[in-house]
Amino acid sequence: MSNTEHQSGVVNGNHSSISSGMWLLLFLELIVFGGMIIAFFAFRMLHTSDFMIASKQLSTLLGTLNTILLLTSSLTVALSASSLEGKRTSLAVFFQLASVLFGLFFLINKYYEYAVNSYFGFYPGAVELVKSPNGQSVFCWLYYLASGFHSLLVFIGIVVLGWITATTLKGKANTENSSSITSAVIFWNSLTVIGVLIFSVFYLIG
């Protein structure tokens, strides 16, 4: 086997690993968030009024901003994939970088939101929350588990989008790694769907 063939095999193997990793994360999302949503509605039936009161502690404005950032990033990710299919590399890189920036803005805004919540004593284990009814504490724990895990996956998604951008800049975004790019796009769009679900479930019930 020639050196070129060996390198091609290694690259294809890496692309296959990335694609498999994305699908594994998608499956993990389904299991984890499915369980959290089931738990949320189960506890909500037991603590309806407490959940509504706790929901009002969240900033609908910040939650709306993050939802808009995710929806916009999904649009730019889709446009980048479309640009790659049309061999418009420069445009694809532009949309990929835009997607990365929207993802980073999401994490920055989420960090700021956590800081605001912490200032007002709305975080797991807070003294103010311990004194409140148990239902409010359960809501808080579920919110931080769901949004925290989602934010972690967004960070992973940003890393993957960065890899796609670097691959495109090197001129290696072609049919050989199209499956990796497609799975990454699907993964990112799934994060947007989950973000919208978290916003709808946790922020809007109050």
PDB file of C-alpha atoms in Angstrom, residues 16-124:
ATOM      1  CA  SER A  16     -16.104   7.627  10.066  1.00  0.00           C
ATOM      2  CA  SER A  17     -15.238   7.955  13.766  1.00  0.00           C
ATOM      3  CA  ILE A  18     -16.519  11.539  13.867  1.00  0.00           C
ATOM      4  CA  SER A  19     -19.734  10.550  12.131  1.00  0.00           C
ATOM      5  CA  SER A  20     -20.246   7.635  14.537  1.00  0.00           C
ATOM      6  CA  GLY A  21     -19.537   9.939  17.478  1.00  0.00           C
ATOM      7  CA  MET A  22     -22.198  12.379  16.326  1.00  0.00           C
ATOM      8  CA  TRP A  23     -24.812   9.638  16.059  1.00  0.00           C
ATOM      9  CA  LEU A  24     -23.837   8.369  19.510  1.00  0.00           C
ATOM     10  CA  LEU A  25     -24.344  11.868  20.920  1.00  0.00           C
ATOM     11  CA  LEU A  26     -27.726  12.062  19.214  1.00  0.00           C
ATOM     12  CA  PHE A  27     -28.743   8.800  20.871  1.00  0.00           C
ATOM     13  CA  LEU A  28     -27.451  10.073  24.226  1.00  0.00           C
ATOM     14  CA  GLU A  29     -29.497  13.255  23.779  1.00  0.00           C
ATOM     15  CA  LEU A  30     -32.649  11.245  23.170  1.00  0.00           C
ATOM     16  CA  ILE A  31     -32.149   9.110  26.280  1.00  0.00           C
ATOM     17  CA  VAL A  32     -31.075  11.878  28.674  1.00  0.00           C
ATOM     18  CA  PHE A  33     -33.473  14.627  27.643  1.00  0.00           C
ATOM     19  CA  GLY A  34     -36.324  12.172  27.173  1.00  0.00           C
ATOM     20  CA  GLY A  35     -35.845  11.070  30.780  1.00  0.00           C
ATOM     21  CA  MET A  36     -35.617  14.658  32.011  1.00  0.00           C
ATOM     22  CA  ILE A  37     -38.786  15.727  30.244  1.00  0.00           C
ATOM     23  CA  ILE A  38     -40.686  12.733  31.612  1.00  0.00           C
ATOM     24  CA  ALA A  39     -39.398  13.551  35.111  1.00  0.00           C
ATOM     25  CA  PHE A  40     -40.337  17.217  34.641  1.00  0.00           C
ATOM     26  CA  PHE A  41     -43.969  16.525  33.798  1.00  0.00           C
ATOM     27  CA  ALA A  42     -44.234  13.867  36.489  1.00  0.00           C
ATOM     28  CA  PHE A  43     -43.038  16.272  39.188  1.00  0.00           C
ATOM     29  CA  ARG A  44     -45.078  19.112  37.703  1.00  0.00           C
ATOM     30  CA  MET A  45     -48.240  17.112  38.284  1.00  0.00           C
ATOM     31  CA  LEU A  46     -47.241  16.831  41.947  1.00  0.00           C
ATOM     32  CA  HIS A  47     -46.035  20.438  42.397  1.00  0.00           C
ATOM     33  CA  THR A  48     -47.941  22.475  39.815  1.00  0.00           C
ATOM     34  CA  SER A  49     -48.080  25.771  41.714  1.00  0.00           C
ATOM     35  CA  ASP A  50     -44.455  25.494  42.917  1.00  0.00           C
ATOM     36  CA  PHE A  51     -43.244  24.878  39.370  1.00  0.00           C
ATOM     37  CA  MET A  52     -45.107  27.935  38.104  1.00  0.00           C
ATOM     38  CA  ILE A  53     -43.633  30.118  40.847  1.00  0.00           C
ATOM     39  CA  ALA A  54     -40.105  28.783  40.214  1.00  0.00           C
ATOM     40  CA  SER A  55     -40.462  29.335  36.475  1.00  0.00           C
ATOM     41  CA  LYS A  56     -40.945  33.047  37.099  1.00  0.00           C
ATOM     42  CA  GLN A  57     -37.432  33.156  38.570  1.00  0.00           C
ATOM     43  CA  LEU A  58     -36.032  32.539  35.073  1.00  0.00           C
ATOM     44  CA  SER A  59     -35.438  35.430  32.689  1.00  0.00           C
ATOM     45  CA  THR A  60     -37.748  35.016  29.715  1.00  0.00           C
ATOM     46  CA  LEU A  61     -35.770  37.747  27.907  1.00  0.00           C
ATOM     47  CA  LEU A  62     -32.451  35.889  28.210  1.00  0.00           C
ATOM     48  CA  GLY A  63     -34.137  32.608  27.362  1.00  0.00           C
ATOM     49  CA  THR A  64     -35.698  34.158  24.267  1.00  0.00           C
ATOM     50  CA  LEU A  65     -32.336  35.576  23.184  1.00  0.00           C
ATOM     51  CA  ASN A  66     -30.675  32.181  23.480  1.00  0.00           C
ATOM     52  CA  THR A  67     -33.490  30.544  21.537  1.00  0.00           C
ATOM     53  CA  ILE A  68     -33.068  33.120  18.753  1.00  0.00           C
ATOM     54  CA  LEU A  69     -29.310  32.484  18.702  1.00  0.00           C
ATOM     55  CA  LEU A  70     -29.868  28.746  18.338  1.00  0.00           C
ATOM     56  CA  LEU A  71     -32.474  29.137  15.601  1.00  0.00           C
ATOM     57  CA  THR A  72     -30.224  31.533  13.683  1.00  0.00           C
ATOM     58  CA  SER A  73     -27.244  29.207  14.055  1.00  0.00           C
ATOM     59  CA  SER A  74     -29.312  26.343  12.656  1.00  0.00           C
ATOM     60  CA  LEU A  75     -30.076  28.513   9.625  1.00  0.00           C
ATOM     61  CA  THR A  76     -26.412  29.363   9.055  1.00  0.00           C
ATOM     62  CA  VAL A  77     -25.400  25.707   9.506  1.00  0.00           C
ATOM     63  CA  ALA A  78     -27.948  24.686   6.878  1.00  0.00           C
ATOM     64  CA  LEU A  79     -26.740  27.444   4.549  1.00  0.00           C
ATOM     65  CA  SER A  80     -23.132  26.314   4.996  1.00  0.00           C
ATOM     66  CA  ALA A  81     -24.065  22.749   4.034  1.00  0.00           C
ATOM     67  CA  SER A  82     -25.953  24.058   1.004  1.00  0.00           C
ATOM     68  CA  SER A  83     -22.947  26.175   0.014  1.00  0.00           C
ATOM     69  CA  LEU A  84     -20.654  23.167   0.250  1.00  0.00           C
ATOM     70  CA  GLU A  85     -22.928  21.194  -2.038  1.00  0.00           C
ATOM     71  CA  GLY A  86     -22.760  24.063  -4.536  1.00  0.00           C
ATOM     72  CA  LYS A  87     -18.952  24.180  -4.306  1.00  0.00           C
ATOM     73  CA  ARG A  88     -19.110  27.719  -2.898  1.00  0.00           C
ATOM     74  CA  THR A  89     -16.288  27.280  -0.409  1.00  0.00           C
ATOM     75  CA  SER A  90     -15.871  30.909   0.667  1.00  0.00           C
ATOM     76  CA  LEU A  91     -19.569  31.272   1.381  1.00  0.00           C
ATOM     77  CA  ALA A  92     -19.574  27.969   3.262  1.00  0.00           C
ATOM     78  CA  VAL A  93     -16.717  29.163   5.487  1.00  0.00           C
ATOM     79  CA  PHE A  94     -18.579  32.418   6.174  1.00  0.00           C
ATOM     80  CA  PHE A  95     -21.700  30.580   7.328  1.00  0.00           C
ATOM     81  CA  GLN A  96     -19.640  28.088   9.356  1.00  0.00           C
ATOM     82  CA  LEU A  97     -17.834  30.875  11.199  1.00  0.00           C
ATOM     83  CA  ALA A  98     -21.157  32.612  11.773  1.00  0.00           C
ATOM     84  CA  SER A  99     -22.536  29.386  13.270  1.00  0.00           C
ATOM     85  CA  VAL A 100     -19.541  29.116  15.600  1.00  0.00           C
ATOM     86  CA  LEU A 101     -20.011  32.721  16.712  1.00  0.00           C
ATOM     87  CA  PHE A 102     -23.724  32.228  17.374  1.00  0.00           C
ATOM     88  CA  GLY A 103     -22.848  29.154  19.422  1.00  0.00           C
ATOM     89  CA  LEU A 104     -20.287  31.110  21.443  1.00  0.00           C
ATOM     90  CA  PHE A 105     -22.773  33.942  22.005  1.00  0.00           C
ATOM     91  CA  PHE A 106     -25.222  31.322  23.267  1.00  0.00           C
ATOM     92  CA  LEU A 107     -22.728  30.048  25.859  1.00  0.00           C
ATOM     93  CA  ILE A 108     -21.797  33.581  26.929  1.00  0.00           C
ATOM     94  CA  ASN A 109     -25.449  34.501  27.362  1.00  0.00           C
ATOM     95  CA  LYS A 110     -26.113  31.272  29.258  1.00  0.00           C
ATOM     96  CA  TYR A 111     -23.189  32.010  31.597  1.00  0.00           C
ATOM     97  CA  TYR A 112     -24.592  35.497  32.195  1.00  0.00           C
ATOM     98  CA  GLU A 113     -28.019  34.002  32.872  1.00  0.00           C
ATOM     99  CA  TYR A 114     -26.548  31.595  35.420  1.00  0.00           C
ATOM    100  CA  ALA A 115     -24.769  34.539  37.065  1.00  0.00           C
ATOM    101  CA  VAL A 116     -28.048  36.454  37.317  1.00  0.00           C
ATOM    102  CA  ASN A 117     -29.800  33.411  38.758  1.00  0.00           C
ATOM    103  CA  SER A 118     -27.000  32.974  41.278  1.00  0.00           C
ATOM    104  CA  TYR A 119     -27.239  36.631  42.327  1.00  0.00           C
ATOM    105  CA  PHE A 120     -30.927  36.190  43.102  1.00  0.00           C
ATOM    106  CA  GLY A 121     -30.348  32.890  44.899  1.00  0.00           C
ATOM    107  CA  PHE A 122     -31.864  30.652  42.271  1.00  0.00           C
ATOM    108  CA  TYR A 123     -29.449  27.755  41.969  1.00  0.00           C
ATOM    109  CA  PRO A 124     -29.296  24.210  43.405  1.00  0.00           C
TER     110      PRO A 124
END
